[in-house]
Structure formats: structure tokens, C-alpha cells
Amino acid sequence: PAQVGVSLYCVERGGDVTYHGPGQATVYPIFDLHYFKKDIHFFLRYLEQIIIDLLADFNVFGVRQEGFTGVWVQDGGMLKKIASIGISIKNWITFHGLSLNVKQDDLGNFSYIKPCGMDIQMTSLESVLGKEVEMADITTRFSSIFRDTQQPKAGTPNNPIGRVSPLGDLGGTLSFDSPGVPLTARRSYD
């Protein structure tokens, strides 16, 4: 990876090997699961649904793959992964998060790794749509969807358990990272 300008970091989150670059929306939702739901698998499915809802805003149908974490879409007649999730939890507080591949010109570095430890193909929102997508639009939509899930709305898939409030008010907060330098994160087994 160093030969192509990618740094390698060992981190304490699930998901094995991943790549983060400037063509991704990387989101770190920090939740106190004491006030959300103390169920790791439920939280992972919640994050997948956030991504699926965002893709639906672009008329892209995102799906889950049974037994795997992340979101897949049809691209060129094949099911390809568009979003990855790798979290860690300490004292029921979540950290790390998710990444959505947005830019089509930032997929090449996935060829140097086995994304999430799997033999899969990755894609991006621009690749699926065949047009440019502004990163600011993605950030705005992620913020809106997370905010919507914090409001209790009966019968909506965005809000399976009721209210999720900002961390300062017991539930979760959100931060975005648009790295200027590509990096690869690998789960630390220490």
C-alpha cells in the first residue's frame, strides 16, 4: 500500500480490512446503547437501514446480504458492495462507523485488499448512477436521515425503537470524516 500512497493503520473495530479514501462518505455515529438498545446486531442493522434509506433517496435499491454486514446494490448485472460498517463498542458506547463509496474514481485501491476479508467487488454511488454525486449532498442526506430516526414516528422503518437523542441528551451523535489521504484500516487482534 505504501507504494501507491496509502497508509496502513491497525484499529480496534470489527470488519477486518477496509479502505478509506476521499471518495467515500465516512460517518462515525457515536451512540450510548444504554439509551438506544443494548444489542450489537440490532445496531448494525440500524446502520445498514440508514444507508439503504440514503440510497433510496437516489432511487438506488440497497440490500442486506444474510450473514454479512454492509449494504449491496446491483451494478452491471452483479451484486456489489457499496457500503461497509466496522464498529467497536466499549461500555455500550459505539465508535468507528460506516463508509459509503460515493466517487467512482476512488475504487482502485480496493484491489490491494480483500474488503472486509471477503472476495467481493466494490462499487460506488456514482458508478451505479452513471453521474457525478456531490459529497456535500451525501453529508446533508446522512444528517437528515439520522435526524429523522431521532424523532418518534409510528410505523416508519427508520425508527424501529422510538427516540434516539444526541449523546449529550443520552443517545447518539454524528461526525463525518473526508480524509485527504487514503488509508487502509485493519482490525487489530491484540
PDB file of N, CA, C and O in Angstrom, residues 93-135:
ATOM      1  N   ILE A  93     -20.825   2.204  24.488  1.00  0.00           N
ATOM      2  CA  ILE A  93     -20.673   3.405  23.676  1.00  0.00           C
ATOM      3  C   ILE A  93     -20.036   2.963  22.361  1.00  0.00           C
ATOM      4  O   ILE A  93     -19.002   2.303  22.349  1.00  0.00           O
ATOM      5  N   THR A  94     -20.668   3.318  21.235  1.00  0.00           N
ATOM      6  CA  THR A  94     -20.156   2.907  19.930  1.00  0.00           C
ATOM      7  C   THR A  94     -19.116   3.894  19.426  1.00  0.00           C
ATOM      8  O   THR A  94     -19.169   5.082  19.728  1.00  0.00           O
ATOM      9  N   PHE A  95     -18.163   3.373  18.672  1.00  0.00           N
ATOM     10  CA  PHE A  95     -17.255   4.238  17.927  1.00  0.00           C
ATOM     11  C   PHE A  95     -16.847   3.532  16.649  1.00  0.00           C
ATOM     12  O   PHE A  95     -17.191   2.377  16.436  1.00  0.00           O
ATOM     13  N   HIS A  96     -16.132   4.227  15.778  1.00  0.00           N
ATOM     14  CA  HIS A  96     -15.915   3.870  14.379  1.00  0.00           C
ATOM     15  C   HIS A  96     -17.265   3.984  13.679  1.00  0.00           C
ATOM     16  O   HIS A  96     -18.109   4.735  14.136  1.00  0.00           O
ATOM     17  N   GLY A  97     -17.507   3.293  12.589  1.00  0.00           N
ATOM     18  CA  GLY A  97     -18.791   3.512  11.942  1.00  0.00           C
ATOM     19  C   GLY A  97     -18.922   2.909  10.577  1.00  0.00           C
ATOM     20  O   GLY A  97     -18.648   1.733  10.385  1.00  0.00           O
ATOM     21  N   LEU A  98     -19.311   3.730   9.602  1.00  0.00           N
ATOM     22  CA  LEU A  98     -19.646   3.225   8.282  1.00  0.00           C
ATOM     23  C   LEU A  98     -18.998   4.078   7.208  1.00  0.00           C
ATOM     24  O   LEU A  98     -18.626   5.226   7.443  1.00  0.00           O
ATOM     25  N   SER A  99     -18.866   3.481   6.035  1.00  0.00           N
ATOM     26  CA  SER A  99     -18.401   4.250   4.883  1.00  0.00           C
ATOM     27  C   SER A  99     -19.235   3.865   3.668  1.00  0.00           C
ATOM     28  O   SER A  99     -19.529   2.689   3.446  1.00  0.00           O
ATOM     29  N   LEU A 100     -19.631   4.863   2.937  1.00  0.00           N
ATOM     30  CA  LEU A 100     -20.385   4.698   1.696  1.00  0.00           C
ATOM     31  C   LEU A 100     -19.478   5.136   0.557  1.00  0.00           C
ATOM     32  O   LEU A 100     -18.966   6.262   0.560  1.00  0.00           O
ATOM     33  N   ASN A 101     -19.265   4.258  -0.408  1.00  0.00           N
ATOM     34  CA  ASN A 101     -18.459   4.609  -1.574  1.00  0.00           C
ATOM     35  C   ASN A 101     -19.299   5.510  -2.470  1.00  0.00           C
ATOM     36  O   ASN A 101     -20.343   5.092  -2.971  1.00  0.00           O
ATOM     37  N   VAL A 102     -18.831   6.731  -2.656  1.00  0.00           N
ATOM     38  CA  VAL A 102     -19.581   7.719  -3.437  1.00  0.00           C
ATOM     39  C   VAL A 102     -18.937   7.935  -4.799  1.00  0.00           C
ATOM     40  O   VAL A 102     -19.596   7.827  -5.827  1.00  0.00           O
ATOM     41  N   LYS A 103     -17.663   8.234  -4.832  1.00  0.00           N
ATOM     42  CA  LYS A 103     -16.972   8.598  -6.072  1.00  0.00           C
ATOM     43  C   LYS A 103     -16.463   7.363  -6.817  1.00  0.00           C
ATOM     44  O   LYS A 103     -15.842   6.485  -6.231  1.00  0.00           O
ATOM     45  N   GLN A 104     -16.713   7.311  -8.120  1.00  0.00           N
ATOM     46  CA  GLN A 104     -16.310   6.152  -8.903  1.00  0.00           C
ATOM     47  C   GLN A 104     -14.806   6.096  -9.136  1.00  0.00           C
ATOM     48  O   GLN A 104     -14.257   5.024  -9.380  1.00  0.00           O
ATOM     49  N   ASP A 105     -14.112   7.232  -9.043  1.00  0.00           N
ATOM     50  CA  ASP A 105     -12.671   7.228  -9.284  1.00  0.00           C
ATOM     51  C   ASP A 105     -11.857   6.852  -8.044  1.00  0.00           C
ATOM     52  O   ASP A 105     -10.641   6.935  -8.050  1.00  0.00           O
ATOM     53  N   ASP A 106     -12.519   6.424  -6.973  1.00  0.00           N
ATOM     54  CA  ASP A 106     -11.801   6.059  -5.748  1.00  0.00           C
ATOM     55  C   ASP A 106     -11.976   4.577  -5.413  1.00  0.00           C
ATOM     56  O   ASP A 106     -11.879   4.192  -4.267  1.00  0.00           O
ATOM     57  N   LEU A 107     -12.227   3.741  -6.401  1.00  0.00           N
ATOM     58  CA  LEU A 107     -12.433   2.316  -6.155  1.00  0.00           C
ATOM     59  C   LEU A 107     -11.165   1.492  -6.377  1.00  0.00           C
ATOM     60  O   LEU A 107     -11.076   0.365  -5.896  1.00  0.00           O
ATOM     61  N   GLY A 108     -10.187   2.020  -7.080  1.00  0.00           N
ATOM     62  CA  GLY A 108      -8.992   1.262  -7.448  1.00  0.00           C
ATOM     63  C   GLY A 108      -8.214   0.696  -6.272  1.00  0.00           C
ATOM     64  O   GLY A 108      -7.662  -0.408  -6.360  1.00  0.00           O
ATOM     65  N   ASN A 109      -8.168   1.433  -5.165  1.00  0.00           N
ATOM     66  CA  ASN A 109      -7.376   0.954  -4.022  1.00  0.00           C
ATOM     67  C   ASN A 109      -7.971  -0.282  -3.358  1.00  0.00           C
ATOM     68  O   ASN A 109      -7.283  -0.968  -2.603  1.00  0.00           O
ATOM     69  N   PHE A 110      -9.234  -0.593  -3.619  1.00  0.00           N
ATOM     70  CA  PHE A 110      -9.807  -1.828  -3.088  1.00  0.00           C
ATOM     71  C   PHE A 110      -9.124  -3.050  -3.681  1.00  0.00           C
ATOM     72  O   PHE A 110      -9.167  -4.134  -3.103  1.00  0.00           O
ATOM     73  N   SER A 111      -8.478  -2.897  -4.843  1.00  0.00           N
ATOM     74  CA  SER A 111      -7.811  -4.032  -5.486  1.00  0.00           C
ATOM     75  C   SER A 111      -6.588  -4.500  -4.693  1.00  0.00           C
ATOM     76  O   SER A 111      -6.102  -5.605  -4.918  1.00  0.00           O
ATOM     77  N   TYR A 112      -6.098  -3.693  -3.761  1.00  0.00           N
ATOM     78  CA  TYR A 112      -4.939  -4.061  -2.960  1.00  0.00           C
ATOM     79  C   TYR A 112      -5.312  -4.840  -1.700  1.00  0.00           C
ATOM     80  O   TYR A 112      -4.430  -5.289  -0.969  1.00  0.00           O
ATOM     81  N   ILE A 113      -6.598  -4.966  -1.431  1.00  0.00           N
ATOM     82  CA  ILE A 113      -7.045  -5.637  -0.202  1.00  0.00           C
ATOM     83  C   ILE A 113      -8.193  -6.599  -0.528  1.00  0.00           C
ATOM     84  O   ILE A 113      -8.722  -6.590  -1.635  1.00  0.00           O
ATOM     85  N   LYS A 114      -8.555  -7.389   0.469  1.00  0.00           N
ATOM     86  CA  LYS A 114      -9.792  -8.172   0.425  1.00  0.00           C
ATOM     87  C   LYS A 114     -10.761  -7.394   1.311  1.00  0.00           C
ATOM     88  O   LYS A 114     -10.714  -7.511   2.533  1.00  0.00           O
ATOM     89  N   PRO A 115     -11.632  -6.575   0.710  1.00  0.00           N
ATOM     90  CA  PRO A 115     -12.522  -5.733   1.526  1.00  0.00           C
ATOM     91  C   PRO A 115     -13.311  -6.564   2.531  1.00  0.00           C
ATOM     92  O   PRO A 115     -13.934  -7.568   2.170  1.00  0.00           O
ATOM     93  N   CYS A 116     -13.234  -6.156   3.781  1.00  0.00           N
ATOM     94  CA  CYS A 116     -13.938  -6.831   4.871  1.00  0.00           C
ATOM     95  C   CYS A 116     -13.532  -8.304   4.971  1.00  0.00           C
ATOM     96  O   CYS A 116     -14.278  -9.124   5.512  1.00  0.00           O
ATOM     97  N   GLY A 117     -12.362  -8.656   4.420  1.00  0.00           N
ATOM     98  CA  GLY A 117     -11.882 -10.030   4.459  1.00  0.00           C
ATOM     99  C   GLY A 117     -12.590 -10.953   3.481  1.00  0.00           C
ATOM    100  O   GLY A 117     -12.482 -12.174   3.585  1.00  0.00           O
ATOM    101  N   MET A 118     -13.309 -10.399   2.502  1.00  0.00           N
ATOM    102  CA  MET A 118     -14.104 -11.213   1.574  1.00  0.00           C
ATOM    103  C   MET A 118     -13.628 -11.022   0.133  1.00  0.00           C
ATOM    104  O   MET A 118     -13.072  -9.988  -0.211  1.00  0.00           O
ATOM    105  N   ASP A 119     -13.885 -12.018  -0.688  1.00  0.00           N
ATOM    106  CA  ASP A 119     -13.645 -11.915  -2.127  1.00  0.00           C
ATOM    107  C   ASP A 119     -14.892 -11.319  -2.771  1.00  0.00           C
ATOM    108  O   ASP A 119     -15.789 -12.040  -3.203  1.00  0.00           O
ATOM    109  N   ILE A 120     -14.957  -9.999  -2.792  1.00  0.00           N
ATOM    110  CA  ILE A 120     -16.133  -9.300  -3.312  1.00  0.00           C
ATOM    111  C   ILE A 120     -15.687  -8.148  -4.194  1.00  0.00           C
ATOM    112  O   ILE A 120     -14.532  -7.727  -4.148  1.00  0.00           O
ATOM    113  N   GLN A 121     -16.618  -7.650  -4.982  1.00  0.00           N
ATOM    114  CA  GLN A 121     -16.368  -6.445  -5.756  1.00  0.00           C
ATOM    115  C   GLN A 121     -17.067  -5.278  -5.076  1.00  0.00           C
ATOM    116  O   GLN A 121     -18.182  -5.414  -4.576  1.00  0.00           O
ATOM    117  N   MET A 122     -16.394  -4.150  -5.085  1.00  0.00           N
ATOM    118  CA  MET A 122     -16.947  -2.931  -4.507  1.00  0.00           C
ATOM    119  C   MET A 122     -17.440  -2.045  -5.652  1.00  0.00           C
ATOM    120  O   MET A 122     -16.960  -2.127  -6.776  1.00  0.00           O
ATOM    121  N   THR A 123     -18.389  -1.195  -5.332  1.00  0.00           N
ATOM    122  CA  THR A 123     -18.882  -0.214  -6.290  1.00  0.00           C
ATOM    123  C   THR A 123     -19.112   1.104  -5.570  1.00  0.00           C
ATOM    124  O   THR A 123     -18.901   1.201  -4.357  1.00  0.00           O
ATOM    125  N   SER A 124     -19.538   2.092  -6.308  1.00  0.00           N
ATOM    126  CA  SER A 124     -19.808   3.411  -5.731  1.00  0.00           C
ATOM    127  C   SER A 124     -21.151   3.918  -6.228  1.00  0.00           C
ATOM    128  O   SER A 124     -21.691   3.432  -7.235  1.00  0.00           O
ATOM    129  N   LEU A 125     -21.669   4.920  -5.549  1.00  0.00           N
ATOM    130  CA  LEU A 125     -22.941   5.515  -5.949  1.00  0.00           C
ATOM    131  C   LEU A 125     -22.837   6.113  -7.346  1.00  0.00           C
ATOM    132  O   LEU A 125     -23.743   5.957  -8.165  1.00  0.00           O
ATOM    133  N   GLU A 126     -21.728   6.795  -7.647  1.00  0.00           N
ATOM    134  CA  GLU A 126     -21.559   7.356  -8.989  1.00  0.00           C
ATOM    135  C   GLU A 126     -21.522   6.267 -10.054  1.00  0.00           C
ATOM    136  O   GLU A 126     -22.065   6.447 -11.143  1.00  0.00           O
ATOM    137  N   SER A 127     -20.888   5.129  -9.750  1.00  0.00           N
ATOM    138  CA  SER A 127     -20.834   4.025 -10.714  1.00  0.00           C
ATOM    139  C   SER A 127     -22.229   3.497 -11.016  1.00  0.00           C
ATOM    140  O   SER A 127     -22.565   3.223 -12.172  1.00  0.00           O
ATOM    141  N   VAL A 128     -23.040   3.360  -9.981  1.00  0.00           N
ATOM    142  CA  VAL A 128     -24.402   2.842 -10.152  1.00  0.00           C
ATOM    143  C   VAL A 128     -25.266   3.841 -10.910  1.00  0.00           C
ATOM    144  O   VAL A 128     -26.022   3.459 -11.812  1.00  0.00           O
ATOM    145  N   LEU A 129     -25.156   5.116 -10.564  1.00  0.00           N
ATOM    146  CA  LEU A 129     -25.989   6.149 -11.188  1.00  0.00           C
ATOM    147  C   LEU A 129     -25.492   6.576 -12.569  1.00  0.00           C
ATOM    148  O   LEU A 129     -26.268   7.090 -13.376  1.00  0.00           O
ATOM    149  N   GLY A 130     -24.188   6.422 -12.797  1.00  0.00           N
ATOM    150  CA  GLY A 130     -23.625   6.885 -14.062  1.00  0.00           C
ATOM    151  C   GLY A 130     -23.536   8.390 -14.153  1.00  0.00           C
ATOM    152  O   GLY A 130     -23.528   8.958 -15.246  1.00  0.00           O
ATOM    153  N   LYS A 131     -23.490   9.055 -13.002  1.00  0.00           N
ATOM    154  CA  LYS A 131     -23.355  10.514 -12.994  1.00  0.00           C
ATOM    155  C   LYS A 131     -22.673  10.946 -11.705  1.00  0.00           C
ATOM    156  O   LYS A 131     -22.576  10.180 -10.741  1.00  0.00           O
ATOM    157  N   GLU A 132     -22.204  12.191 -11.707  1.00  0.00           N
ATOM    158  CA  GLU A 132     -21.497  12.734 -10.553  1.00  0.00           C
ATOM    159  C   GLU A 132     -22.451  12.990  -9.387  1.00  0.00           C
ATOM    160  O   GLU A 132     -23.595  13.401  -9.591  1.00  0.00           O
ATOM    161  N   VAL A 133     -21.958  12.729  -8.183  1.00  0.00           N
ATOM    162  CA  VAL A 133     -22.710  12.988  -6.955  1.00  0.00           C
ATOM    163  C   VAL A 133     -21.840  13.874  -6.065  1.00  0.00           C
ATOM    164  O   VAL A 133     -20.662  13.577  -5.851  1.00  0.00           O
ATOM    165  N   GLU A 134     -22.413  14.948  -5.564  1.00  0.00           N
ATOM    166  CA  GLU A 134     -21.675  15.865  -4.698  1.00  0.00           C
ATOM    167  C   GLU A 134     -21.598  15.298  -3.276  1.00  0.00           C
ATOM    168  O   GLU A 134     -22.613  14.891  -2.710  1.00  0.00           O
ATOM    169  N   MET A 135     -20.399  15.294  -2.715  1.00  0.00           N
ATOM    170  CA  MET A 135     -20.205  14.775  -1.361  1.00  0.00           C
ATOM    171  C   MET A 135     -21.022  15.578  -0.343  1.00  0.00           C
ATOM    172  O   MET A 135     -21.545  15.013   0.613  1.00  0.00           O
TER     173      MET A 135
END
